[in-house]
mmCIF file of C-alpha atoms and ligand atoms in Angstrom:
data_model
loop_
_atom_site.group_PDB
_atom_site.id
_atom_site.type_symbol
_atom_site.label_atom_id
_atom_site.label_comp_id
_atom_site.label_asym_id
_atom_site.label_seq_id
_atom_site.Cartn_x
_atom_site.Cartn_y
_atom_site.Cartn_z
ATOM 1 C CA UNK A 237 -67.714 39.871 59.676
ATOM 2 C CA UNK A 238 -65.317 38.931 56.905
ATOM 3 C CA UNK A 239 -63.078 36.239 55.473
ATOM 4 C CA UNK A 240 -59.832 37.089 53.678
ATOM 5 C CA UNK A 241 -58.209 35.012 50.920
ATOM 6 C CA UNK A 242 -54.512 34.726 49.979
ATOM 7 C CA UNK A 243 -53.279 32.351 47.274
ATOM 8 C CA UNK A 244 -50.169 34.167 46.103
ATOM 9 C CA UNK A 245 -51.626 34.634 42.612
ATOM 10 C CA UNK A 246 -53.976 37.604 42.081
ATOM 11 C CA UNK A 247 -56.161 35.932 39.471
ATOM 12 C CA UNK A 248 -56.578 32.736 41.497
ATOM 13 C CA UNK A 249 -57.346 34.786 44.608
ATOM 14 C CA UNK A 250 -60.095 36.667 42.698
ATOM 15 C CA UNK A 251 -61.590 33.364 41.504
ATOM 16 C CA UNK A 252 -61.710 31.979 45.066
ATOM 17 C CA UNK A 253 -63.197 35.246 46.381
ATOM 18 C CA UNK A 254 -65.982 34.899 43.792
ATOM 19 C CA UNK A 255 -66.642 31.242 44.657
ATOM 20 C CA UNK A 256 -66.606 31.763 48.437
ATOM 21 C CA UNK A 257 -68.841 34.857 48.099
ATOM 22 C CA UNK A 258 -71.474 32.710 46.378
ATOM 23 C CA UNK A 259 -71.122 29.849 48.876
ATOM 24 C CA UNK A 260 -71.032 32.053 51.994
ATOM 25 C CA UNK A 261 -73.308 35.040 51.268
ATOM 26 C CA UNK A 262 -73.518 35.839 54.983
ATOM 27 C CA UNK A 263 -69.794 36.731 55.068
ATOM 28 C CA UNK A 264 -67.909 39.449 53.256
ATOM 29 C CA UNK A 265 -65.067 37.774 51.316
ATOM 30 C CA UNK A 266 -62.066 40.052 50.702
ATOM 31 C CA UNK A 267 -58.526 39.990 49.419
ATOM 32 C CA UNK A 268 -55.924 39.370 52.167
ATOM 33 C CA UNK A 269 -54.032 42.397 50.837
ATOM 34 C CA UNK A 270 -57.154 44.600 50.878
ATOM 35 C CA UNK A 271 -58.928 43.382 54.005
ATOM 36 C CA UNK A 272 -60.839 46.518 54.996
ATOM 37 C CA UNK A 273 -61.349 46.729 58.755
ATOM 38 C CA UNK A 274 -58.752 44.376 60.285
ATOM 39 C CA UNK A 275 -60.825 43.699 63.405
ATOM 40 C CA UNK A 276 -63.731 42.388 61.277
ATOM 41 C CA UNK A 277 -61.712 39.499 59.808
ATOM 42 C CA UNK A 278 -62.691 36.125 61.324
ATOM 43 C CA UNK A 279 -61.066 33.605 58.938
ATOM 44 C CA UNK A 280 -58.018 33.720 56.688
ATOM 45 C CA UNK A 281 -58.116 31.221 53.801
ATOM 46 C CA UNK A 282 -54.493 30.945 52.698
ATOM 47 C CA UNK A 283 -51.747 29.167 50.787
ATOM 48 C CA UNK A 284 -48.218 30.188 51.899
ATOM 49 C CA UNK A 285 -49.194 33.565 53.385
ATOM 50 C CA UNK A 286 -46.505 36.245 53.832
ATOM 51 C CA UNK A 287 -44.720 36.251 57.190
ATOM 52 C CA UNK A 288 -46.484 38.434 59.747
ATOM 53 C CA UNK A 289 -49.590 38.693 57.546
ATOM 54 C CA UNK A 290 -51.907 36.617 59.737
ATOM 55 C CA UNK A 291 -50.972 38.459 62.951
ATOM 56 C CA UNK A 292 -52.546 41.666 61.577
ATOM 57 C CA UNK A 293 -56.058 40.332 62.288
ATOM 58 C CA UNK A 294 -56.791 40.647 66.034
ATOM 59 C CA UNK A 295 -60.129 38.768 66.009
ATOM 60 C CA UNK A 296 -59.251 35.860 63.760
ATOM 61 C CA UNK A 297 -61.045 32.638 64.792
ATOM 62 C CA UNK A 298 -59.039 30.269 62.567
ATOM 63 C CA UNK A 299 -56.633 30.027 59.656
ATOM 64 C CA UNK A 300 -57.803 27.811 56.791
ATOM 65 C CA UNK A 301 -55.049 26.056 54.836
ATOM 66 C CA UNK A 302 -55.916 25.581 51.160
ATOM 67 C CA UNK A 303 -54.357 22.118 51.267
ATOM 68 C CA UNK A 304 -53.938 19.109 53.533
ATOM 69 C CA UNK A 305 -50.533 20.257 54.812
ATOM 70 C CA UNK A 306 -50.183 23.151 57.255
ATOM 71 C CA UNK A 307 -46.387 23.644 57.043
ATOM 72 C CA UNK A 308 -46.874 26.715 54.819
ATOM 73 C CA UNK A 309 -48.873 28.364 57.637
ATOM 74 C CA UNK A 310 -46.723 27.235 60.581
ATOM 75 C CA UNK A 311 -43.506 28.531 58.983
ATOM 76 C CA UNK A 312 -44.589 32.100 59.912
ATOM 77 C CA UNK A 313 -42.693 32.930 63.148
ATOM 78 C CA UNK A 314 -45.284 35.610 63.977
ATOM 79 C CA UNK A 315 -48.271 33.278 63.715
ATOM 80 C CA UNK A 316 -50.353 33.678 66.909
ATOM 81 C CA UNK A 317 -49.862 30.387 68.787
ATOM 82 C CA UNK A 318 -53.471 29.991 69.927
ATOM 83 C CA UNK A 319 -55.023 30.014 66.445
ATOM 84 C CA UNK A 320 -56.671 26.820 65.184
ATOM 85 C CA UNK A 321 -55.631 25.816 61.650
ATOM 86 C CA UNK A 322 -58.173 23.999 59.484
ATOM 87 C CA UNK A 323 -56.775 21.603 56.858
ATOM 88 C CA UNK A 324 -58.531 21.186 53.526
ATOM 89 C CA UNK A 325 -58.941 17.601 52.535
ATOM 90 C CA UNK A 326 -61.845 15.353 51.565
ATOM 91 C CA UNK A 327 -62.852 12.616 49.145
ATOM 92 C CA UNK A 328 -61.860 14.591 46.018
ATOM 93 C CA UNK A 329 -58.312 15.194 47.228
ATOM 94 C CA UNK A 330 -57.927 11.639 48.518
ATOM 95 C CA UNK A 331 -59.116 10.185 45.202
ATOM 96 C CA UNK A 332 -56.674 12.336 43.215
ATOM 97 C CA UNK A 333 -53.757 11.181 45.332
ATOM 98 C CA UNK A 334 -54.831 7.548 45.032
ATOM 99 C CA UNK A 335 -54.724 7.985 41.244
ATOM 100 C CA UNK A 336 -51.313 9.675 41.397
ATOM 101 C CA UNK A 337 -49.753 7.039 43.629
ATOM 102 C CA UNK A 338 -51.201 4.141 41.608
ATOM 103 C CA UNK A 339 -50.013 5.723 38.334
ATOM 104 C CA UNK A 340 -46.439 6.317 39.434
ATOM 105 C CA UNK A 341 -45.965 3.139 41.452
ATOM 106 C CA UNK A 342 -47.153 1.180 38.403
ATOM 107 C CA UNK A 343 -44.859 3.218 36.125
ATOM 108 C CA UNK A 344 -41.828 2.268 38.247
ATOM 109 C CA UNK A 345 -43.028 -1.294 38.767
ATOM 110 C CA UNK A 346 -43.472 -1.864 35.002
ATOM 111 C CA UNK A 347 -40.275 0.070 34.070
ATOM 112 C CA UNK A 348 -42.186 2.556 31.918
ATOM 113 C CA UNK A 349 -39.215 4.955 31.611
ATOM 114 C CA UNK A 350 -37.065 2.173 30.111
ATOM 115 C CA UNK A 351 -39.810 1.214 27.662
ATOM 116 C CA UNK A 352 -40.225 4.892 26.661
ATOM 117 C CA UNK A 353 -36.470 5.166 26.075
ATOM 118 C CA UNK A 354 -36.528 1.993 23.955
ATOM 119 C CA UNK A 355 -39.374 3.384 21.861
ATOM 120 C CA UNK A 356 -37.449 6.626 21.311
ATOM 121 C CA UNK A 357 -34.613 4.482 19.858
ATOM 122 C CA UNK A 358 -37.049 2.388 17.767
ATOM 123 C CA UNK A 359 -35.975 -0.634 19.792
ATOM 124 C CA UNK A 360 -38.240 -3.661 20.527
ATOM 125 C CA UNK A 361 -37.204 -4.510 24.088
ATOM 126 C CA UNK A 362 -39.344 -6.763 26.220
ATOM 127 C CA UNK A 363 -38.898 -6.421 29.978
ATOM 128 C CA UNK A 364 -40.296 -9.009 32.346
ATOM 129 C CA UNK A 365 -41.161 -7.451 35.698
ATOM 130 C CA UNK A 366 -42.238 -9.327 38.831
ATOM 131 C CA UNK A 367 -45.952 -9.624 39.424
ATOM 132 C CA UNK A 368 -47.247 -6.970 41.895
ATOM 133 C CA UNK A 369 -47.446 -9.454 44.778
ATOM 134 C CA UNK A 370 -43.672 -9.804 44.590
ATOM 135 C CA UNK A 371 -43.031 -6.026 44.505
ATOM 136 C CA UNK A 372 -42.575 -4.407 47.903
ATOM 137 C CA UNK A 373 -43.928 -0.888 48.152
ATOM 138 C CA UNK A 374 -43.585 1.245 51.292
ATOM 139 C CA UNK A 375 -45.655 4.312 52.167
ATOM 140 C CA UNK A 376 -44.177 6.852 54.607
ATOM 141 C CA UNK A 377 -46.986 8.481 56.580
ATOM 142 C CA UNK A 378 -50.294 6.747 57.172
ATOM 143 C CA UNK A 379 -52.581 9.742 57.530
ATOM 144 C CA UNK A 380 -55.987 10.391 56.116
ATOM 145 C CA UNK A 381 -54.749 10.522 52.501
ATOM 146 C CA UNK A 382 -51.821 8.119 52.785
ATOM 147 C CA UNK A 383 -53.923 5.326 54.296
ATOM 148 C CA UNK A 384 -56.248 5.436 51.285
ATOM 149 C CA UNK A 385 -53.226 5.339 48.945
ATOM 150 C CA UNK A 386 -51.768 2.338 50.796
ATOM 151 C CA UNK A 387 -55.109 0.548 50.526
ATOM 152 C CA UNK A 388 -55.186 1.248 46.767
ATOM 153 C CA UNK A 389 -51.756 -0.389 46.449
ATOM 154 C CA UNK A 390 -53.016 -3.407 48.397
ATOM 155 C CA UNK A 391 -56.003 -3.637 46.048
ATOM 156 C CA UNK A 392 -53.627 -3.565 43.060
ATOM 157 C CA UNK A 393 -51.902 -6.592 44.568
ATOM 158 C CA UNK A 394 -48.679 -4.971 45.837
ATOM 159 C CA UNK A 395 -46.876 -6.249 48.914
ATOM 160 C CA UNK A 396 -47.527 -3.022 50.839
ATOM 161 C CA UNK A 397 -45.934 -1.681 54.001
ATOM 162 C CA UNK A 398 -46.463 1.608 55.814
ATOM 163 C CA UNK A 399 -44.546 3.666 58.346
ATOM 164 C CA UNK A 400 -45.930 6.227 60.777
ATOM 165 C CA UNK A 401 -45.318 7.652 64.217
ATOM 166 C CA UNK A 402 -47.912 5.633 66.080
ATOM 167 C CA UNK A 403 -48.029 2.531 63.877
ATOM 168 C CA UNK A 404 -51.808 2.690 63.577
ATOM 169 C CA UNK A 405 -52.918 -0.452 61.697
ATOM 170 C CA UNK A 406 -54.253 -0.388 58.124
ATOM 171 C CA UNK A 407 -56.006 -3.429 56.653
ATOM 172 C CA UNK A 408 -53.687 -5.506 54.466
ATOM 173 C CA UNK A 409 -50.661 -3.264 55.135
ATOM 174 C CA UNK A 410 -47.593 -4.314 57.156
ATOM 175 C CA UNK A 411 -47.134 -1.386 59.527
ATOM 176 C CA UNK A 412 -43.873 -0.146 61.087
ATOM 177 C CA UNK A 413 -43.741 2.535 63.773
ATOM 178 C CA UNK A 414 -41.414 5.341 64.803
ATOM 179 C CA UNK A 415 -37.654 5.720 64.539
ATOM 180 C CA UNK A 416 -37.142 2.126 65.765
ATOM 181 C CA UNK A 417 -39.302 0.719 62.975
ATOM 182 C CA UNK A 418 -37.748 2.745 60.168
ATOM 183 C CA UNK A 419 -34.694 0.565 59.302
ATOM 184 C CA UNK A 420 -36.779 -2.622 58.920
ATOM 185 C CA UNK A 421 -39.360 -0.736 56.875
ATOM 186 C CA UNK A 422 -36.709 0.676 54.530
ATOM 187 C CA UNK A 423 -34.778 -2.583 54.168
ATOM 188 C CA UNK A 424 -37.783 -4.212 52.522
ATOM 189 C CA UNK A 425 -39.013 -1.296 50.379
ATOM 190 C CA UNK A 426 -38.350 -1.371 46.620
ATOM 191 C CA UNK A 427 -40.644 1.546 45.775
ATOM 192 C CA UNK A 428 -40.814 4.216 48.491
ATOM 193 C CA UNK A 429 -43.737 6.647 48.499
ATOM 194 C CA UNK A 430 -43.398 9.688 50.776
ATOM 195 C CA UNK A 431 -46.708 11.112 51.968
ATOM 196 C CA UNK A 432 -45.504 12.621 55.230
ATOM 197 C CA UNK A 433 -46.412 16.075 56.484
ATOM 198 C CA UNK A 434 -43.477 18.491 56.664
ATOM 199 C CA UNK A 435 -42.541 19.026 60.320
ATOM 200 C CA UNK A 436 -39.250 19.713 62.121
ATOM 201 C CA UNK A 437 -38.963 15.918 62.594
ATOM 202 C CA UNK A 438 -39.546 14.983 58.961
ATOM 203 C CA UNK A 439 -37.629 17.818 57.250
ATOM 204 C CA UNK A 440 -34.689 16.416 55.212
ATOM 205 C CA UNK A 441 -35.734 12.838 56.038
ATOM 206 C CA UNK A 442 -35.123 11.689 52.443
ATOM 207 C CA UNK A 443 -31.337 11.887 52.585
ATOM 208 C CA UNK A 444 -28.311 9.732 51.791
ATOM 209 C CA UNK A 445 -28.539 7.905 55.146
ATOM 210 C CA UNK A 446 -32.087 6.858 54.376
ATOM 211 C CA UNK A 447 -31.311 5.948 50.744
ATOM 212 C CA UNK A 448 -28.452 3.716 51.963
ATOM 213 C CA UNK A 449 -30.983 1.605 53.892
ATOM 214 C CA UNK A 450 -33.139 0.853 50.841
ATOM 215 C CA UNK A 451 -32.421 -2.109 48.547
ATOM 216 C CA UNK A 452 -30.020 -1.069 45.759
ATOM 217 C CA UNK A 453 -31.886 0.367 42.756
ATOM 218 C CA UNK A 454 -34.995 1.264 44.793
ATOM 219 C CA UNK A 455 -37.324 3.965 43.488
ATOM 220 C CA UNK A 456 -38.591 7.082 45.226
ATOM 221 C CA UNK A 457 -41.912 8.874 44.783
ATOM 222 C CA UNK A 458 -42.153 12.106 46.775
ATOM 223 C CA UNK A 459 -45.616 13.658 46.930
ATOM 224 C CA UNK A 460 -45.193 14.924 50.521
ATOM 225 C CA UNK A 461 -43.268 18.186 50.505
ATOM 226 C CA UNK A 462 -40.072 19.389 48.842
ATOM 227 C CA UNK A 463 -38.532 20.007 52.282
ATOM 228 C CA UNK A 464 -38.457 16.244 52.914
ATOM 229 C CA UNK A 465 -35.844 15.710 50.211
ATOM 230 C CA UNK A 466 -32.142 16.579 50.340
ATOM 231 C CA UNK A 467 -31.772 17.304 46.644
ATOM 232 C CA UNK A 468 -28.007 16.788 46.316
ATOM 233 C CA UNK A 469 -28.297 13.440 48.114
ATOM 234 C CA UNK A 470 -30.916 12.325 45.593
ATOM 235 C CA UNK A 471 -28.702 13.305 42.647
ATOM 236 C CA UNK A 472 -25.748 11.431 44.176
ATOM 237 C CA UNK A 473 -27.903 8.347 44.877
ATOM 238 C CA UNK A 474 -29.217 8.293 41.296
ATOM 239 C CA UNK A 475 -25.779 8.817 39.807
ATOM 240 C CA UNK A 476 -24.271 5.999 41.879
ATOM 241 C CA UNK A 477 -27.134 3.592 41.103
ATOM 242 C CA UNK A 478 -28.143 3.396 44.780
ATOM 243 C CA UNK A 479 -31.557 4.608 43.596
ATOM 244 C CA UNK A 480 -32.922 3.561 40.215
ATOM 245 C CA UNK A 481 -35.303 6.462 39.630
ATOM 246 C CA UNK A 482 -37.468 9.102 41.241
ATOM 247 C CA UNK A 483 -40.814 10.754 40.660
ATOM 248 C CA UNK A 484 -41.102 14.148 42.312
ATOM 249 C CA UNK A 485 -44.246 16.232 42.685
ATOM 250 C CA UNK A 486 -42.999 18.699 45.303
ATOM 251 C CA UNK A 487 -39.830 20.779 45.509
ATOM 252 C CA UNK A 488 -37.913 22.955 47.928
ATOM 253 C CA UNK A 489 -38.502 25.889 45.574
ATOM 254 C CA UNK A 490 -41.748 26.004 43.598
ATOM 255 C CA UNK A 491 -42.005 26.582 40.715
ATOM 256 C CA UNK A 492 -38.842 24.523 40.171
ATOM 257 C CA UNK A 493 -36.229 26.988 38.803
ATOM 258 C CA UNK A 494 -35.605 26.685 35.045
ATOM 259 C CA UNK A 495 -31.909 25.817 35.537
ATOM 260 C CA UNK A 496 -32.487 23.158 38.199
ATOM 261 C CA UNK A 497 -30.575 19.892 37.519
ATOM 262 C CA UNK A 498 -33.732 17.817 38.134
ATOM 263 C CA UNK A 499 -35.326 19.037 34.881
ATOM 264 C CA UNK A 500 -32.953 17.269 32.511
ATOM 265 C CA UNK A 501 -32.137 14.236 34.661
ATOM 266 C CA UNK A 502 -32.870 10.985 32.803
ATOM 267 C CA UNK A 503 -33.985 9.152 35.958
ATOM 268 C CA UNK A 504 -36.243 11.837 37.384
ATOM 269 C CA UNK A 505 -39.849 12.353 36.396
ATOM 270 C CA UNK A 506 -41.199 15.740 37.445
ATOM 271 C CA UNK A 507 -44.822 16.652 38.043
ATOM 272 C CA UNK A 508 -45.520 20.276 39.027
ATOM 273 C CA UNK A 509 -47.221 19.806 42.430
ATOM 274 C CA UNK A 510 -50.349 18.422 40.826
ATOM 275 C CA UNK A 511 -50.650 15.088 42.639
ATOM 276 C CA UNK A 512 -53.819 16.299 44.231
ATOM 277 C CA UNK A 513 -54.488 19.697 42.799
ATOM 278 C CA UNK A 514 -58.023 20.378 43.865
ATOM 279 C CA UNK A 515 -60.206 22.373 41.447
ATOM 280 C CA UNK A 516 -61.255 25.737 42.859
ATOM 281 C CA UNK A 517 -64.960 24.927 42.933
ATOM 282 C CA UNK A 518 -64.525 21.720 44.964
ATOM 283 C CA UNK A 519 -61.908 23.340 47.206
ATOM 284 C CA UNK A 520 -64.111 26.317 47.972
ATOM 285 C CA UNK A 521 -67.094 24.122 48.832
ATOM 286 C CA UNK A 522 -64.985 21.946 51.183
ATOM 287 C CA UNK A 523 -63.656 25.086 52.870
ATOM 288 C CA UNK A 524 -67.116 26.655 53.200
ATOM 289 C CA UNK A 525 -68.382 23.443 54.818
ATOM 290 C CA UNK A 526 -65.373 23.243 57.162
ATOM 291 C CA UNK A 527 -65.888 26.855 58.284
ATOM 292 C CA UNK A 528 -69.619 26.294 58.829
ATOM 293 C CA UNK A 529 -68.911 23.175 60.902
ATOM 294 C CA UNK A 530 -66.286 25.076 62.927
ATOM 295 C CA UNK A 531 -68.769 27.959 63.462
ATOM 296 C CA UNK A 532 -71.495 25.585 64.641
ATOM 297 C CA UNK A 533 -69.428 23.384 66.938
ATOM 298 C CA UNK A 534 -66.225 25.306 67.672
ATOM 299 C CA UNK A 535 -64.373 22.183 66.533
ATOM 300 C CA UNK A 536 -63.758 20.179 63.389
ATOM 301 C CA UNK A 537 -62.055 16.962 62.239
ATOM 302 C CA UNK A 538 -60.091 19.250 59.946
ATOM 303 C CA UNK A 539 -58.242 21.043 62.778
ATOM 304 C CA UNK A 540 -54.489 20.378 62.720
ATOM 305 C CA UNK A 541 -52.378 20.136 65.869
ATOM 306 C CA UNK A 542 -49.796 22.950 65.655
ATOM 307 C CA UNK A 543 -47.610 21.239 68.286
ATOM 308 C CA UNK A 544 -47.301 18.079 66.165
ATOM 309 C CA UNK A 545 -47.122 20.186 62.989
ATOM 310 C CA UNK A 546 -49.861 18.255 61.129
HETATM 311 P P1 LIG B 262 -52.169 13.430 58.032
HETATM 312 O O1 LIG B 262 -51.810 14.788 58.486
HETATM 313 O O2 LIG B 262 -53.583 12.943 58.128
HETATM 314 O O3 LIG B 262 -51.243 12.362 58.793
HETATM 315 C C1 LIG B 262 -49.850 12.441 58.794
HETATM 316 C C2 LIG B 262 -49.233 11.048 58.868
HETATM 317 O O4 LIG B 262 -47.809 11.163 58.941
HETATM 318 C C3 LIG B 262 -49.680 10.275 60.115
HETATM 319 O O5 LIG B 262 -49.803 8.900 59.794
HETATM 320 C C4 LIG B 262 -48.514 10.493 61.067
HETATM 321 O O6 LIG B 262 -48.347 9.471 62.024
HETATM 322 C C5 LIG B 262 -47.337 10.495 60.105
HETATM 323 N N1 LIG B 262 -46.197 11.193 60.689
HETATM 324 C C6 LIG B 262 -46.120 12.513 61.059
HETATM 325 N N2 LIG B 262 -44.915 12.787 61.585
HETATM 326 C C7 LIG B 262 -44.226 11.624 61.557
HETATM 327 C C8 LIG B 262 -42.926 11.247 61.966
HETATM 328 N N3 LIG B 262 -42.083 12.114 62.534
HETATM 329 N N4 LIG B 262 -42.543 9.961 61.803
HETATM 330 C C9 LIG B 262 -43.390 9.052 61.264
HETATM 331 N N5 LIG B 262 -44.645 9.341 60.843
HETATM 332 C C10 LIG B 262 -45.046 10.609 60.981
HETATM 333 O O7 LIG B 262 -51.625 13.247 56.531
HETATM 334 P P2 LIG B 262 -52.345 13.138 55.115
HETATM 335 O O8 LIG B 262 -52.258 11.717 54.708
HETATM 336 O O9 LIG B 262 -53.664 13.817 55.083
HETATM 337 O O10 LIG B 262 -51.356 14.057 54.238
HETATM 338 C C11 LIG B 262 -49.969 13.864 54.321
HETATM 339 C C12 LIG B 262 -49.210 14.928 53.565
HETATM 340 O O11 LIG B 262 -49.336 14.735 52.162
HETATM 341 C C13 LIG B 262 -49.648 16.399 53.772
HETATM 342 O O12 LIG B 262 -49.168 16.922 54.983
HETATM 343 C C14 LIG B 262 -48.983 17.053 52.580
HETATM 344 O O13 LIG B 262 -47.643 17.382 52.913
HETATM 345 C C15 LIG B 262 -48.970 15.955 51.530
HETATM 346 N N6 LIG B 262 -49.943 16.237 50.459
HETATM 347 C C16 LIG B 262 -49.455 16.477 49.204
HETATM 348 C C17 LIG B 262 -50.301 16.773 48.177
HETATM 349 C C18 LIG B 262 -49.791 16.965 46.787
HETATM 350 O O14 LIG B 262 -50.550 17.405 45.918
HETATM 351 N N7 LIG B 262 -48.532 16.653 46.518
HETATM 352 C C19 LIG B 262 -51.759 16.904 48.395
HETATM 353 C C20 LIG B 262 -52.174 16.588 49.746
HETATM 354 C C21 LIG B 262 -51.288 16.284 50.737
HETATM 355 P P3 LIG B 262 -49.530 9.127 63.094
HETATM 356 O O15 LIG B 262 -50.572 8.373 62.300
HETATM 357 O O16 LIG B 262 -48.876 8.314 64.112
HETATM 358 O O17 LIG B 262 -50.045 10.468 63.591
#
């Protein structure tokens, strides 16, 4: 029985094949594009697999997403509907995102971009910012990773709110739920952090209508998915002063094209989808453990719900 791997990049795929072969010696680990006997393939470990690729394997038991999001798997119209999809998450990924969110919320809170610009001009400019308890930060999505990020913001002293579908409570966080709760959540959010999964309901959610509900000059941090953001609406909101700045980790097209207007924009900080880039060794061991658990029990906490899209 075999496991196939697809990461889009041949060298990376080879590295993961090597790691998984060592961790799972009882399985044959092969390249998705050179799978051998199709009927022998039981798991496909993938990031953004080509459309129709998964459906080639008639005896697949599950698809394993190399990442917490499963949008890159579900976008395949030929994906067999019955297949479980295992997400890859865990303490390593959560910790990395906590660091990312703390870093960039603090950078906006303490006006780091303005201080950097002053330094570049050789200008001594002291800015007094409110203390964290008087800064209102809002986290969109309160999932496994986002809850930990919201808690980190609470621990840093921020006045922290969160928004999710169900409104599940998080200690120390003011929680808003569903479409009805969104306007009140936005009205009080000075730094907005998007950690939603990309689903048909959340696609394009970061648009001009949403920006208009934030306090003027609010900041945006998007570490969810590029498909959440309407790019032209962001540019217009920054140019009009409706938003004061944005930090973007994810983009509609990745890598971000060289001529994209975001690159040179003075109020946009770009990070190249590294908010929680898991190292291959850790990722492979989490995946091996998730597959073993799924083999043993036929279930796993890591299984996404394809109907919900996350
Ligand atoms: P989960 O999948 O555990 O949970 C998703 C959260 O979003 C839940 O709180 C859910 O609400 C909420 N949600 C889903 N749909 C809606 C909606 N329509 N309206 C309001 N709330 C909604 O998420 P994680 O925290 O594990 O991860 C979130 C996302 O972060 C991933 O899907 C991925 O896109 C992104 N990510 C980005 C990384 C990066 O490096 N940039 C790395 C890892 C993840 P409820 O609680 O009610 O179900």
